Short mmCIF file of C-alpha atoms and ligand atoms in Angstrom, two decimals:
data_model
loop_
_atom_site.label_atom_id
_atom_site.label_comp_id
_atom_site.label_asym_id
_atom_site.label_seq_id
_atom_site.Cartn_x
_atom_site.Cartn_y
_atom_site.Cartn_z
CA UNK A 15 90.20 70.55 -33.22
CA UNK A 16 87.13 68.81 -31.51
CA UNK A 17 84.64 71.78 -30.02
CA UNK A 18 81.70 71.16 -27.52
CA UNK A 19 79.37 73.06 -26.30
CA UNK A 20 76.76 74.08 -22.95
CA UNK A 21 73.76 75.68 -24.09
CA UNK A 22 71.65 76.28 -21.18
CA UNK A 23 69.02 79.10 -21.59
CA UNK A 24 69.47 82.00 -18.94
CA UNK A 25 66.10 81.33 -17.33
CA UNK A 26 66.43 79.75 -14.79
CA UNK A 27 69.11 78.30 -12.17
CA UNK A 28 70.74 75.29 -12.96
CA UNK A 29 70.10 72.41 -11.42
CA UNK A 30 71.95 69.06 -11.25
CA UNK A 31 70.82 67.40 -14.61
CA UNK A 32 71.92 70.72 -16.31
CA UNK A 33 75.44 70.52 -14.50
CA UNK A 34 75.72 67.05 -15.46
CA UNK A 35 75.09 68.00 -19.45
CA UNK A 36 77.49 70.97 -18.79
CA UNK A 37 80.08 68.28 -17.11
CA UNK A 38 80.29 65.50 -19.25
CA UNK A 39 80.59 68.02 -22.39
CA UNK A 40 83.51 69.77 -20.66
CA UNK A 41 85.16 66.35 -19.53
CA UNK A 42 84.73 65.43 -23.40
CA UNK A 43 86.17 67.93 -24.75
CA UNK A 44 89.27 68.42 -21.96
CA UNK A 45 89.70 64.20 -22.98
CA UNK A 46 90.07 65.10 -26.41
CA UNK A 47 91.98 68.68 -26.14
CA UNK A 48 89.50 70.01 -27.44
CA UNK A 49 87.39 73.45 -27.02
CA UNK A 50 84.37 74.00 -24.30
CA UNK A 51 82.06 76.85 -25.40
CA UNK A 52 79.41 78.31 -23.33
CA UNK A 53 76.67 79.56 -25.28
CA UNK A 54 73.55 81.40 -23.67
CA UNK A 55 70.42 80.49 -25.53
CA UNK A 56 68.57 83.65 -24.52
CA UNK A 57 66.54 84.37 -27.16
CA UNK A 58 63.29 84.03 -25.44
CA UNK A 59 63.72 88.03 -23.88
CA UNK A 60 61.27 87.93 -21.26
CA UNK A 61 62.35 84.81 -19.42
CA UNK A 62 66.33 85.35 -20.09
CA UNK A 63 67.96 87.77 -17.59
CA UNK A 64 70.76 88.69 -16.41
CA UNK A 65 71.03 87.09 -12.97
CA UNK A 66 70.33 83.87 -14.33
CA UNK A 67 73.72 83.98 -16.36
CA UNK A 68 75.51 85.44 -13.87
CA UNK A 69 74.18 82.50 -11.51
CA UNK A 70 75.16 80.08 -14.01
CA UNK A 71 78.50 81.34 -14.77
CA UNK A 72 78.77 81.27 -10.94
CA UNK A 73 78.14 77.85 -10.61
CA UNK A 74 79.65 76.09 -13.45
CA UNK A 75 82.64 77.81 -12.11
CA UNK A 76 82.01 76.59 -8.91
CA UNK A 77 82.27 72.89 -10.16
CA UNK A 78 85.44 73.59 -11.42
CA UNK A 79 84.48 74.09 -15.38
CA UNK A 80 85.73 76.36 -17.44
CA UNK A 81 85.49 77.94 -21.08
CA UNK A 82 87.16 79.10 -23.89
CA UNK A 83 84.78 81.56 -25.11
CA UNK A 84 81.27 82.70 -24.50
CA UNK A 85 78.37 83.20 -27.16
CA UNK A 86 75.17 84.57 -26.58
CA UNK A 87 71.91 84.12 -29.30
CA UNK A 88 70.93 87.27 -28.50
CA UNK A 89 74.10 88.82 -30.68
CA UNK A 90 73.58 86.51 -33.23
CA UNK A 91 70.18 87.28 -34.53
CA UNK A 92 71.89 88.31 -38.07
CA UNK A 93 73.13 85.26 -38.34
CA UNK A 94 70.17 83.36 -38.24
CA UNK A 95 67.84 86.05 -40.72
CA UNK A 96 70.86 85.31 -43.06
CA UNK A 97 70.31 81.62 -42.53
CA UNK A 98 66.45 81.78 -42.92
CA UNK A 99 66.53 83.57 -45.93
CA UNK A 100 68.67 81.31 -47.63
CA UNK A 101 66.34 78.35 -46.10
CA UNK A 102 63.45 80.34 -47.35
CA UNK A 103 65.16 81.36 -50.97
CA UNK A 104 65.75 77.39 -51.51
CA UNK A 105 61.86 76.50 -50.49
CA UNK A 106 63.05 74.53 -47.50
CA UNK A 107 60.74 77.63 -45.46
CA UNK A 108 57.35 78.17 -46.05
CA UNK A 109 54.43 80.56 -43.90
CA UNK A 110 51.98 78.70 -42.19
CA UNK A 111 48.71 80.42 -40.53
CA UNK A 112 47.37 78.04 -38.18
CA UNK A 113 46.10 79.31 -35.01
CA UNK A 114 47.32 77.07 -31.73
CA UNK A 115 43.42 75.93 -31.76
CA UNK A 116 43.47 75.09 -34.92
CA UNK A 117 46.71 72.91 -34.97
CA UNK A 118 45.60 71.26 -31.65
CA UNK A 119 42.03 70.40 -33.09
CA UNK A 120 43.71 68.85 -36.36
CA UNK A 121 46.04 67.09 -34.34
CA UNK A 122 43.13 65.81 -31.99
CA UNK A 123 41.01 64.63 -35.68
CA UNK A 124 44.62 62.73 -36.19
CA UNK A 125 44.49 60.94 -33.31
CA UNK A 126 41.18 59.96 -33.03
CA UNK A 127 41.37 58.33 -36.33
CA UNK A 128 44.66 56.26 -35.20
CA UNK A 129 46.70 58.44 -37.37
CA UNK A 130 49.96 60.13 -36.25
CA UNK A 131 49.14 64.11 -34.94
CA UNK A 132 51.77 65.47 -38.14
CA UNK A 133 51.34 68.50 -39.81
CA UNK A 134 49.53 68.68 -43.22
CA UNK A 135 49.77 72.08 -44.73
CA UNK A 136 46.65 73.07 -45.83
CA UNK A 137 44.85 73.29 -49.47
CA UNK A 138 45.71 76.35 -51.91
CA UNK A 139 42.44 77.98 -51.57
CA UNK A 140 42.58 77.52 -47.68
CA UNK A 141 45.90 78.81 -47.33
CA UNK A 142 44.66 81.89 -49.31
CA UNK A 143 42.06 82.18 -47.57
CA UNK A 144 44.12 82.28 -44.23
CA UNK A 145 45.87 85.15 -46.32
CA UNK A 146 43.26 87.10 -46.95
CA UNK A 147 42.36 87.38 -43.55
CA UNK A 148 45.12 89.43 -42.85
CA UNK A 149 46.63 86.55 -40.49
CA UNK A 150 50.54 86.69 -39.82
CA UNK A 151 52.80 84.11 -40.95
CA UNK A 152 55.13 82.05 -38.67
CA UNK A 153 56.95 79.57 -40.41
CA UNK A 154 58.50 75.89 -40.64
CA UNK A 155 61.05 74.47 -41.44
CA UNK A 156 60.29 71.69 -44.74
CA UNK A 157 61.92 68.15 -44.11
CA UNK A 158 62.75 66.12 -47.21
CA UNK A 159 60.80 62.50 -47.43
CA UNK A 160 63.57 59.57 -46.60
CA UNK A 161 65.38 58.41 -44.20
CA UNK A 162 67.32 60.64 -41.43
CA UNK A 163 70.20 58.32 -40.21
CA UNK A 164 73.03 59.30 -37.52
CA UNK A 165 75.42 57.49 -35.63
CA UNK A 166 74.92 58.36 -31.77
CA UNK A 167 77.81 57.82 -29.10
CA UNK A 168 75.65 56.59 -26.36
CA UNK A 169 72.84 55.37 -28.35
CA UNK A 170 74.66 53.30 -31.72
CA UNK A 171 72.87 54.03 -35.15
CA UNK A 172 69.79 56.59 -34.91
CA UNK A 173 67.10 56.31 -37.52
CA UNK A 174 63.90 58.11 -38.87
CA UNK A 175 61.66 58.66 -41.12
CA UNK A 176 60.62 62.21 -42.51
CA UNK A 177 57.73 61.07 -43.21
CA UNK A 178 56.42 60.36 -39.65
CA UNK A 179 57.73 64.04 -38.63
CA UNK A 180 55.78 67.30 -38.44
CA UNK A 181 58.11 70.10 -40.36
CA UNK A 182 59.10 71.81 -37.65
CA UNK A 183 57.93 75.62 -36.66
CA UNK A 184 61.20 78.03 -36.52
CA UNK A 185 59.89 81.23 -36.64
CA UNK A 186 56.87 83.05 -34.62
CA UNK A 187 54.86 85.54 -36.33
CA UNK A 188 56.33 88.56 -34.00
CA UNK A 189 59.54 87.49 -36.05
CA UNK A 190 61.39 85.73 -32.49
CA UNK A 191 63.01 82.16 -33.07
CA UNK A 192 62.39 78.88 -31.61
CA UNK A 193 65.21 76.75 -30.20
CA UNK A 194 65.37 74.66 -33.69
CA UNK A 195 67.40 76.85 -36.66
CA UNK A 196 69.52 78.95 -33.88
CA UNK A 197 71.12 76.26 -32.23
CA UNK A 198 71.68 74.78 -35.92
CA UNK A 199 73.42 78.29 -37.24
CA UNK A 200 75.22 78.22 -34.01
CA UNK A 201 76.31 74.72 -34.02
CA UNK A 202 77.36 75.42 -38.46
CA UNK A 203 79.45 78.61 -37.24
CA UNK A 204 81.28 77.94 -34.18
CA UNK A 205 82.40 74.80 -35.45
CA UNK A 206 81.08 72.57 -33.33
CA UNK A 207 82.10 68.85 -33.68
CA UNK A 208 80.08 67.49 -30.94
CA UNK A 209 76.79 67.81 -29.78
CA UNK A 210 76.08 66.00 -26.19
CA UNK A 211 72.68 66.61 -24.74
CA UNK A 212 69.81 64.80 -22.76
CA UNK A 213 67.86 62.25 -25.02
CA UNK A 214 64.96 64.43 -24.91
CA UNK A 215 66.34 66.22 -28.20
CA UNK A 216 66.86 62.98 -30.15
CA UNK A 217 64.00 64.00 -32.59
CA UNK A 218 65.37 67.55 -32.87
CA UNK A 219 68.45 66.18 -33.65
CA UNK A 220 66.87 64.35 -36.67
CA UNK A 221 65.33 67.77 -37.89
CA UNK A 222 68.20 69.61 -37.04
CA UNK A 223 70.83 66.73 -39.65
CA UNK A 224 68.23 67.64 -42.11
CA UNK A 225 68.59 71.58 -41.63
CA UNK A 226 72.70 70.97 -41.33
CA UNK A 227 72.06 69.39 -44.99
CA UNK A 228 70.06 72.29 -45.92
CA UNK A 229 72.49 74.57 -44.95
CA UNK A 230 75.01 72.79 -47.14
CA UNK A 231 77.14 71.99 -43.33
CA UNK A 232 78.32 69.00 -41.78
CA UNK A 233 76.60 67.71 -38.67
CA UNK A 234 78.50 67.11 -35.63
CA UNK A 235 78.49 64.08 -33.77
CA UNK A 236 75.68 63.51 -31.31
CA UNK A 237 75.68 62.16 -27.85
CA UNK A 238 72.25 61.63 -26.49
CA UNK A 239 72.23 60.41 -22.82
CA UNK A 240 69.27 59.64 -20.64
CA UNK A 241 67.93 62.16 -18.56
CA UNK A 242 68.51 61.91 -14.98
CA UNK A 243 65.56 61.60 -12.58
CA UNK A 244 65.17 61.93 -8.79
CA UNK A 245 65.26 58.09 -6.87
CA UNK A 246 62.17 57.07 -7.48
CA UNK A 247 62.44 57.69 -11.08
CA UNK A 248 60.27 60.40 -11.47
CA UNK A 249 61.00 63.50 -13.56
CA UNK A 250 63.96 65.47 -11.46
CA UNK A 251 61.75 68.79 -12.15
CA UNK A 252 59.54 68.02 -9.24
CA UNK A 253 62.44 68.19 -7.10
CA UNK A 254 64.30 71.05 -8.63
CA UNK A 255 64.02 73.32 -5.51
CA UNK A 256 66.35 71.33 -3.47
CA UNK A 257 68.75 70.28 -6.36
CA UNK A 258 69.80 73.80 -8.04
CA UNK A 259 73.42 73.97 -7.86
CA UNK A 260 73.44 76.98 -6.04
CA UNK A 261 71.20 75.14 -3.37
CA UNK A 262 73.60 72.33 -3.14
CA UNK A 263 76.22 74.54 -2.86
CA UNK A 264 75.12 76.21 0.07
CA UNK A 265 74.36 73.01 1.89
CA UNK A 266 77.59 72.22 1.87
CA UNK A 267 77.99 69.98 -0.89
CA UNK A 268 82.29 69.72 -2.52
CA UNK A 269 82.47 70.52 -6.08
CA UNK A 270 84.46 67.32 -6.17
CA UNK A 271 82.00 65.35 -4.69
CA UNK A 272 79.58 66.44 -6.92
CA UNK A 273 81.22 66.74 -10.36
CA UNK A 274 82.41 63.11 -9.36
CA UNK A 275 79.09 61.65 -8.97
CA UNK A 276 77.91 63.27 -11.84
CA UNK A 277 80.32 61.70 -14.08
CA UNK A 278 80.12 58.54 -12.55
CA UNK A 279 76.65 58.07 -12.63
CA UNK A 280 74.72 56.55 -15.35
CA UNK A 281 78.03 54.60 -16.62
CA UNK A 282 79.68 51.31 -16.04
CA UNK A 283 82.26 52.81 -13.40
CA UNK A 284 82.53 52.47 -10.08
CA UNK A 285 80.00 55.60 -8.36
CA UNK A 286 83.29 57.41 -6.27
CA UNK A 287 84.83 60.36 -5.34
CA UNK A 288 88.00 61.40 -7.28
CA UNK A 289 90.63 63.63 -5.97
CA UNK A 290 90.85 65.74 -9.10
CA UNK A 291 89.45 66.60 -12.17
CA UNK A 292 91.93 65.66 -13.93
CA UNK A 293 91.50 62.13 -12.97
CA UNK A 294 87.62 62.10 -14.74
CA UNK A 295 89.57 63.85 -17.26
CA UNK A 296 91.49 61.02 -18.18
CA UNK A 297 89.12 58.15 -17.20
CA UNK A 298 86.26 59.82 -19.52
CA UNK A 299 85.16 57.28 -22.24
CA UNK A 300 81.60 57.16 -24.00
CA UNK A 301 81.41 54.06 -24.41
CA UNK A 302 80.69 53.52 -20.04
CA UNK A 303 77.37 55.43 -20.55
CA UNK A 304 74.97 53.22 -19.89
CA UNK A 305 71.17 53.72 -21.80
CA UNK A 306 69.04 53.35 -18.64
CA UNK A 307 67.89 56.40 -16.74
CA UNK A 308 70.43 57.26 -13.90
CA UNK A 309 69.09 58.32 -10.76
CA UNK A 310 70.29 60.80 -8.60
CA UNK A 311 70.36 60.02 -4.94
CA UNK A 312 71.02 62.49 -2.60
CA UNK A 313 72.38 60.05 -0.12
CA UNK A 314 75.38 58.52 -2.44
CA UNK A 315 76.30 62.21 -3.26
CA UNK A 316 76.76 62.65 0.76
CA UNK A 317 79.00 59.63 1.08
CA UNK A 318 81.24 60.56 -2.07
CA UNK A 319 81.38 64.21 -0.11
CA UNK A 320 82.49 62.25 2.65
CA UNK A 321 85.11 60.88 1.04
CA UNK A 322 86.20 64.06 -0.62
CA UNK A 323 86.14 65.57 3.00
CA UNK A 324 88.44 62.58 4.47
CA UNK A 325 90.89 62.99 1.80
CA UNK A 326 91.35 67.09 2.13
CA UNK A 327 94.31 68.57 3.44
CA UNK A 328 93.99 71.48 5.75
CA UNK A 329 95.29 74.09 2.98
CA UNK A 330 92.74 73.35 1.18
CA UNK A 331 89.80 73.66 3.38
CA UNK A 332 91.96 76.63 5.86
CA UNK A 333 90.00 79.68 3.90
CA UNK A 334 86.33 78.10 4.75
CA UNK A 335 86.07 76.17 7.59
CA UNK A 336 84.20 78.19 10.88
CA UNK A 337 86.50 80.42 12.60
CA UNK A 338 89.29 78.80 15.45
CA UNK A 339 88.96 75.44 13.55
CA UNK A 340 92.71 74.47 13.18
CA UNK A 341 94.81 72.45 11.55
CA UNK A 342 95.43 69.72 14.23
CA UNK A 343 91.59 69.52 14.47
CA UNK A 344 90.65 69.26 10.91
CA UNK A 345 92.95 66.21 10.99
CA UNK A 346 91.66 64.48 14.04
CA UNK A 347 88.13 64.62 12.80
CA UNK A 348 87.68 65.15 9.13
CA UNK A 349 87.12 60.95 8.49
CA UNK A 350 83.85 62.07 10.71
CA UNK A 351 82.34 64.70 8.22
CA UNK A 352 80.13 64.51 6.29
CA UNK A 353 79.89 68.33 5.23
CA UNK A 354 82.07 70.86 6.09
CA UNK A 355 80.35 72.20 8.57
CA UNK A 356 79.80 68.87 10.72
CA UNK A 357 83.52 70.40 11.45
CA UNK A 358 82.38 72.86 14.10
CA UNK A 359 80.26 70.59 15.87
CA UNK A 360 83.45 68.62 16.60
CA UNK A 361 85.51 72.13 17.32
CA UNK A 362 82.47 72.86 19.72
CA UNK A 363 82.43 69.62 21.34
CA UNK A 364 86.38 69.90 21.86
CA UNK A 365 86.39 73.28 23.77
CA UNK A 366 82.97 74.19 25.25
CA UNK A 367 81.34 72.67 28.41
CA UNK A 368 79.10 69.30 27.49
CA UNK A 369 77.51 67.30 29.54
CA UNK A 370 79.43 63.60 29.74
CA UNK A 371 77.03 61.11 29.54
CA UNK A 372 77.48 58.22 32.09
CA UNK A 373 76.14 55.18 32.86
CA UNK A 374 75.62 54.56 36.62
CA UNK A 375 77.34 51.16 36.65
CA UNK A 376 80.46 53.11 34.32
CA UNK A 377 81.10 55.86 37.25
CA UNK A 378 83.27 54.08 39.31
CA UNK A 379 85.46 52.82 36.19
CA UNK A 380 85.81 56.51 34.84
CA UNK A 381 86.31 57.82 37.79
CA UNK A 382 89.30 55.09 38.34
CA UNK A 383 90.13 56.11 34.79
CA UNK A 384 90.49 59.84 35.38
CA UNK A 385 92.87 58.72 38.18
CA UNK A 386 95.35 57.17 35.59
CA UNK A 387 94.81 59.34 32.76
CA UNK A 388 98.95 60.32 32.56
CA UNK A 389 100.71 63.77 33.52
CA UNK A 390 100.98 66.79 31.27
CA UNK A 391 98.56 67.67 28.12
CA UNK A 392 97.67 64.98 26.67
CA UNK A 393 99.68 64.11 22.95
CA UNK A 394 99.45 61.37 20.27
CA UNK A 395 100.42 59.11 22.57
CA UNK A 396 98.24 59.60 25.59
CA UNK A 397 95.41 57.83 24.27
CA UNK A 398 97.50 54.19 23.91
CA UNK A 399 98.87 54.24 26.68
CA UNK A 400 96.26 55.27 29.30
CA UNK A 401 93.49 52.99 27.61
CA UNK A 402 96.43 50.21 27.78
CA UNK A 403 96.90 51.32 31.54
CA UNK A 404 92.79 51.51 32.17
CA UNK A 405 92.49 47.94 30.89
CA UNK A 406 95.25 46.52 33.03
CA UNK A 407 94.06 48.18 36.33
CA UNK A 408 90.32 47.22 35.48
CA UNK A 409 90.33 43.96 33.39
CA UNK A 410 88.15 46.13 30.85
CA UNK A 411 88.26 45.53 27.27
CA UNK A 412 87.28 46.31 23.82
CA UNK A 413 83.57 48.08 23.77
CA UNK A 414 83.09 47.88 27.60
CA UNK A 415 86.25 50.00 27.61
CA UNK A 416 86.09 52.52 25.12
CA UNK A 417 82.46 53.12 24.61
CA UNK A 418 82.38 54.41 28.55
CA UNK A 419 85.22 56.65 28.20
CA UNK A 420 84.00 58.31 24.55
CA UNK A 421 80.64 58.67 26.10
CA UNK A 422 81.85 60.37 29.13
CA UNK A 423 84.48 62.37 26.98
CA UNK A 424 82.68 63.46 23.80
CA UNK A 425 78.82 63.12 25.35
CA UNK A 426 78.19 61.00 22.22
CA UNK A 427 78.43 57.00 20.88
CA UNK A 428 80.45 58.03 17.64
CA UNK A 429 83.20 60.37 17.13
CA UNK A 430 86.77 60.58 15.70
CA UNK A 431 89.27 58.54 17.15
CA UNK A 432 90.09 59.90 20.46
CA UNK A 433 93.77 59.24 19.97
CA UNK A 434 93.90 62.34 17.70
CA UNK A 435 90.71 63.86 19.49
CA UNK A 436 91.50 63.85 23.04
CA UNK A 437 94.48 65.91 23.17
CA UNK A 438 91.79 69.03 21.35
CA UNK A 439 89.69 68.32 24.73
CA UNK A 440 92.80 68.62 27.10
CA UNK A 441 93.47 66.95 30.15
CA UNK A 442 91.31 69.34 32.27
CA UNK A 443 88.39 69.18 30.35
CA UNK A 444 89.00 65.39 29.80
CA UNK A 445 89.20 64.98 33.82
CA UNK A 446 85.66 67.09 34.71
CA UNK A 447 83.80 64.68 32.08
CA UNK A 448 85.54 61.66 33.35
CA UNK A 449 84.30 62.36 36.42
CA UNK A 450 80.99 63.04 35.26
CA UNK A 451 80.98 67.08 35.67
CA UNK A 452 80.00 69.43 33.20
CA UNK A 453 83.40 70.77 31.44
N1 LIG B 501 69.03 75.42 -24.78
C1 LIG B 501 68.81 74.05 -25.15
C2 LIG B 501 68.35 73.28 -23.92
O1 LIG B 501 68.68 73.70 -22.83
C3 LIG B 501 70.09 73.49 -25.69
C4 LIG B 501 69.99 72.09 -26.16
C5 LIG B 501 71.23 71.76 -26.93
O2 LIG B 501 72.22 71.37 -26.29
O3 LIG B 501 71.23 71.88 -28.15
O4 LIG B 501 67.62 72.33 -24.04
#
């Protein structure tokens, strides 16, 4: 059975490039009936708290994920001394002493010379002497010379060399890990078969095949997409504030709309809003990821949450929408939101005094208008056949007919259509505006 996996490290809220990682793993795996893991990499215990998981579970829930078991680093630290030792028993560990000065001055000699900044471990008699200081080890990882080849979903056949790679540090003196070996042991024991992640780990992916090898474990199959940035193309950290889920979330943004952008994006389908899941689900394919940089823009997100909004039935909506909106009124407007909450403007507008807003030369139509606005509350049917009535006894038409009486009955240019709309405002109401007092 395929089994893929979210990693995001409890640090932090999630933002939108996180959710898309999160998203496209889950849609893979659903695709392929497969398993969707959510693993906290909290090994770094000052930064990981908490609140931060909570907030994550929170809002990959929110989009409408979810997964069939949870795994935390933090629990699994056995696992990875076992792993190290057996690294370290087979010489593919060794202790290093390096201070960070030191490695960034060696690196710096490197690069002034044109050479590439990768680590050299240092002579016998330095390394003792490093020893003999009483300096504490932290360790790397020891690549084997060659070739490191892997065939990428998004991104065809992958290749390195060894050669041109620094062996990677695992281990910190104070005995704490780096991301590298954990995510490895993690990846080896809960049988993961795919790997998707931003293409900002493609080089840790070639270190981590090598340490799969080492381990004597298959690799899974990696997926590295392109990391989303904001619309100008810049990084989307400098933006993060306004583009954590929870953020998004509270500004009204559907889960739908969202998780369908994100899966659209950065592919070769059509950017649109879905009315299920289950409908990525089924339409999910890696070969539509494209290897450009998507970008996210905040603006196509609001017109797919549009059309999530146009196509939601009452039911669905009856729990969260403001209080008194109702049923008849969530279907006369909801073409005209944009968020959810646009709907209370519209409620507001329907049953609270506004001022109409009335052209001098328009007066004596509306007021004619009010005249022959029919009997009895208005229905679905008052609209057609009063406008029809309106034009006959004036000669008005088209814009010169309708903008007037929307202005005058809704104090604004756009609205919903005033067939549906007009019997929220009543005829009362309707007959104050039309004759241009406030009601
Ligand atoms: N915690 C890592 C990250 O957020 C996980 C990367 C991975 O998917 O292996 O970058």
């Amino acid at each position: 059975m395929t089994c893929f996996r979210f990693a995001p490290s409890p640090t932090g809220y999630i933002h939108v490039g996180n959710a898309r990682m999160a998203l496209i793993n889950w849609l893979a795996a659903k695709h392929m009936s497969g398993r969707f893991i959510l693993r906290l990499d909290d090994t770094d215990k000052e930064r990981s708290k908490d609140e931060y998981a909570d907030a994550i579970r929170e809002d990959l829930g929110w989009l409408g994920l979810d997964w069939d078991g949870e795994e935390k680093q933090s629990e699994r630290l056995s696992a990875y001394e076992e792993a190290f030792n057996h690294l370290k028993a087979a010489g593919r560990v060794y202790p290093c002493y390096e201070t960070p000065e030191e490695l960034d001055y060696m690196r710096k000699r490197l690069r002034a010379r044109g050479l590439p900044p990768i680590y050299t471990p240092p002579s016998e008699e330095k390394l003792q002497s490093y020893i003999d200081e009483g300096r504490e080890a932290h360790w790397r990882f020891k690549l084997t010379p060659g070739a490191i080849e892997f065939e990428d979903l998004v991104r065809g056949a992958v290749h390195f060399e060894a050669e041109k790679l620094s062996d990677p540090v695992i281990r910190r003196h104070d005995g704490s890990w780096l991301y590298m070996l954990p995510s490895a042991v993690d990846d080896r024991d809960m049988d993961m078969t795919h790997v998707i992640r931003g293409e900002d780990h493609v080089a840790n992916t070639a270190l981590q095949v090598q340490m799969f090898e080492a381990m004597g474990a298959a690799a899974p199959t990696f997926a590295h997409l392109p990391l989303m940035t904001d619309i100008e193309g810049g990084g989307l950290s400098k933006r993060l504030g306004s583009l954590a889920l929870k953020d998004l979330r509270a500004d009204g943004v559907e889960p739908l709309a969202l998780a369908s952008y994100l899966a659209h994006l950065g592919t070769s389908d059509d950017i649109k809003a879905e009315d299920s899941l289950q409908k990525l689900i089924d339409a999910f394919d890696f070969t539509h990821f494209s290897r450009a940089a998507p970008k996210f823009d905040p603006a196509q997100l609001s017109r797919l949450n549009a059309q999530v909004l146009h196509a939601t039935d009452f039911a669905d909506v009856a729990d969260h929408v403001p209080a008194g909106v109702t049923e008849e009124l969530w279907n006369a407007v909801r073409a005209n939101l944009e968020r959810i909450a646009d709907v209370k403007i519209w409620h507001d507008i329907a049953i609270s005094d506004i001022v109409p807003v009335i052209a001098e030369d328009d007066a004596a139509f509306l007021n004619q208008a009010a005249g022959l606005l029919p009997e009895g509350e208005p229905d679905g049917e008052t609209w057609g056949t009063w406008t029809k009535a309106v034009k006959d006894a004036t000669g008005r038409k088209g814009k010169g007919l309708f903008m007037p009486l929307r202005k005058a009955l809704t104090g604004l240019e756009h609205g919903p259509e005033l067939k549906a709309y007009l019997p929220l405002i009543g005829r009362a109401r309707a007959i104050k505006r039309l004759m241009g007092e406030k009601g």
